Amino acid sequence: MKNNKFVKKIGSQLILEKVLTKDIVIEESEIKDYYEENKSLYDTPTTYRTSIIIVKSEEEAKQVQNELNNGSDFSILARERSIDTGSSSLGGNIGYISQDQTNVDPEIQKVVQYLKSGEISEPFQLSDGNFALLYVTGVI
């Protein structure tokens, strides 16, 4: 019985929606004008869900890379090896970053743009002299 009421309610809503919108016509020029006025809503930069392991030396970064290549889990290595206390406790997760962010090391932004989802970077040097590996878990 309840299911029948639900179906009738949805049917009524669809009929009402059709009746209320029947005579509405939107011109192509209005659509273009709206888009131009609200372009910032539709022009979003590519964003990368990223994790990082930061270590003190290039040698240590290469050791971490070898461990990853031998099947070690990125998040576990981040907890064990990363010197960045903020991200290491989260398995290296630094959230979503994009090209126009100003609060991210520029070296990270240079490297992340060449990674696809599921890829880990080669070791690279950060602006502060430490070394890092990035892991991109998603691209939007």
Tab-separated table of C-alpha atoms in Angstrom:
chain	number	residue	atom	x	y	z
A	1	MET	CA	0.000	0.000	0.000
A	2	LYS	CA	2.729	2.508	0.982
A	3	ASN	CA	4.596	1.865	-2.243
A	4	ASN	CA	1.463	2.662	-4.261
A	5	LYS	CA	1.058	6.024	-2.467
A	6	PHE	CA	4.683	6.841	-3.169
A	7	VAL	CA	4.286	6.101	-6.896
A	8	LYS	CA	1.146	8.263	-7.073
A	9	LYS	CA	2.905	11.128	-5.280
A	10	ILE	CA	5.844	11.055	-7.693
A	11	GLY	CA	3.456	10.856	-10.656
A	12	SER	CA	1.570	13.887	-9.377
A	13	GLN	CA	4.817	15.845	-8.916
A	14	LEU	CA	5.950	15.047	-12.456
A	15	ILE	CA	2.608	16.116	-13.935
A	16	LEU	CA	2.706	19.354	-11.916
A	17	GLU	CA	6.270	20.039	-13.042
A	18	LYS	CA	5.292	19.524	-16.707
A	19	VAL	CA	2.281	21.826	-16.398
A	20	LEU	CA	4.244	24.579	-14.640
A	21	THR	CA	7.143	24.539	-17.113
A	22	LYS	CA	5.150	23.928	-20.320
A	23	ASP	CA	5.233	27.505	-21.615
A	24	ILE	CA	8.740	28.410	-20.446
A	25	VAL	CA	11.117	29.144	-23.293
A	26	ILE	CA	14.747	29.992	-22.712
A	27	GLU	CA	16.574	31.604	-25.591
A	28	GLU	CA	20.072	30.455	-26.521
A	29	SER	CA	21.356	34.018	-26.059
A	30	GLU	CA	20.061	34.011	-22.448
A	31	ILE	CA	21.948	30.791	-21.762
A	32	LYS	CA	25.164	32.264	-23.198
A	33	ASP	CA	24.722	35.495	-21.201
A	34	TYR	CA	24.159	33.549	-17.993
A	35	TYR	CA	27.244	31.439	-18.651
A	36	GLU	CA	29.414	34.506	-19.342
A	37	GLU	CA	28.193	36.218	-16.158
A	38	ASN	CA	28.819	33.084	-14.059
A	39	LYS	CA	31.892	31.648	-15.785
A	40	SER	CA	33.782	31.298	-12.516
A	41	LEU	CA	31.249	28.685	-11.369
A	42	TYR	CA	32.120	26.454	-14.320
A	43	ASP	CA	35.838	27.075	-14.732
A	44	THR	CA	37.373	25.015	-11.957
A	45	PRO	CA	41.061	24.096	-11.984
A	46	THR	CA	42.253	20.508	-12.094
A	47	THR	CA	42.507	19.282	-8.525
A	48	TYR	CA	44.611	16.380	-7.241
A	49	ARG	CA	43.932	14.313	-4.121
A	50	THR	CA	47.467	13.898	-2.898
A	51	SER	CA	49.531	12.149	-0.268
A	52	ILE	CA	53.165	12.899	0.498
A	53	ILE	CA	56.187	11.405	2.221
A	54	ILE	CA	58.823	13.962	3.198
A	55	VAL	CA	62.332	12.879	4.220
A	56	LYS	CA	65.593	14.711	4.878
A	57	SER	CA	67.791	13.384	2.068
A	58	GLU	CA	67.671	12.190	-1.515
A	59	GLU	CA	69.208	8.880	-0.423
A	60	GLU	CA	66.397	8.315	2.072
A	61	ALA	CA	63.799	9.266	-0.581
A	62	LYS	CA	65.267	6.637	-2.919
A	63	GLN	CA	65.111	4.049	-0.115
A	64	VAL	CA	61.402	4.870	0.360
A	65	GLN	CA	60.892	4.621	-3.407
A	66	ASN	CA	62.516	1.152	-3.410
A	67	GLU	CA	60.243	0.036	-0.589
A	68	LEU	CA	57.219	1.282	-2.549
A	69	ASN	CA	58.421	-0.502	-5.682
A	70	ASN	CA	58.726	-3.701	-3.618
A	71	GLY	CA	55.075	-3.488	-2.576
A	72	SER	CA	55.092	-1.463	0.635
A	73	ASP	CA	51.951	0.565	1.336
A	74	PHE	CA	52.323	4.341	0.849
A	75	SER	CA	50.244	5.285	3.885
A	76	ILE	CA	52.177	2.957	6.183
A	77	LEU	CA	55.516	4.293	4.940
A	78	ALA	CA	54.253	7.853	5.405
A	79	ARG	CA	53.437	7.082	9.044
A	80	GLU	CA	56.820	5.417	9.598
A	81	ARG	CA	59.216	7.541	7.551
A	82	SER	CA	57.784	11.013	6.843
A	83	ILE	CA	59.139	13.916	8.873
A	84	ASP	CA	56.003	15.988	8.176
A	85	THR	CA	54.038	15.412	11.373
A	86	GLY	CA	50.876	16.995	9.988
A	87	SER	CA	50.476	14.577	7.102
A	88	SER	CA	52.302	11.520	8.411
A	89	SER	CA	49.649	10.827	11.043
A	90	LEU	CA	47.110	10.799	8.177
A	91	GLY	CA	49.096	8.311	6.120
A	92	GLY	CA	50.601	11.164	4.100
A	93	ASN	CA	47.253	12.604	3.042
A	94	ILE	CA	47.463	16.344	2.316
A	95	GLY	CA	44.019	16.556	0.731
A	96	TYR	CA	43.169	18.216	-2.559
A	97	ILE	CA	45.614	20.601	-4.183
A	98	SER	CA	45.433	22.612	-7.404
A	99	GLN	CA	47.761	24.690	-9.543
A	100	ASP	CA	46.551	28.049	-8.250
A	101	GLN	CA	46.944	27.287	-4.547
A	102	THR	CA	49.350	29.607	-2.772
A	103	ASN	CA	49.754	27.603	0.440
A	104	VAL	CA	51.481	24.642	-1.255
A	105	ASP	CA	55.196	24.317	-1.990
A	106	PRO	CA	55.675	25.307	-5.672
A	107	GLU	CA	57.771	22.178	-6.222
A	108	ILE	CA	54.769	20.017	-5.264
A	109	GLN	CA	52.620	21.895	-7.786
A	110	LYS	CA	55.208	21.331	-10.526
A	111	VAL	CA	55.356	17.583	-9.904
A	112	VAL	CA	51.689	16.811	-9.207
A	113	GLN	CA	50.470	18.067	-12.588
A	114	TYR	CA	52.300	15.230	-14.356
A	115	LEU	CA	50.825	12.445	-12.220
A	116	LYS	CA	47.729	10.422	-12.986
A	117	SER	CA	45.479	8.852	-10.400
A	118	GLY	CA	47.285	5.946	-8.757
A	119	GLU	CA	50.779	7.152	-9.671
A	120	ILE	CA	53.700	7.885	-7.359
A	121	SER	CA	56.311	10.489	-8.293
A	122	GLU	CA	60.033	10.106	-8.458
A	123	PRO	CA	61.837	11.649	-5.467
A	124	PHE	CA	62.159	15.432	-5.814
A	125	GLN	CA	63.533	18.288	-3.737
A	126	LEU	CA	61.218	20.696	-1.953
A	127	SER	CA	61.899	24.418	-1.551
A	128	ASP	CA	63.100	23.864	2.028
A	129	GLY	CA	65.782	21.347	0.948
A	130	ASN	CA	63.932	18.217	2.082
A	131	PHE	CA	62.944	15.513	-0.399
A	132	ALA	CA	59.507	14.109	-1.135
A	133	LEU	CA	57.470	11.537	-3.008
A	134	LEU	CA	53.890	12.304	-4.035
A	135	TYR	CA	51.055	9.856	-4.489
A	136	VAL	CA	47.979	11.008	-6.387
A	137	THR	CA	44.895	9.025	-5.390
A	138	GLY	CA	42.396	10.979	-7.470
A	139	VAL	CA	42.121	13.723	-10.089
A	140	ILE	CA	39.125	15.991	-10.483
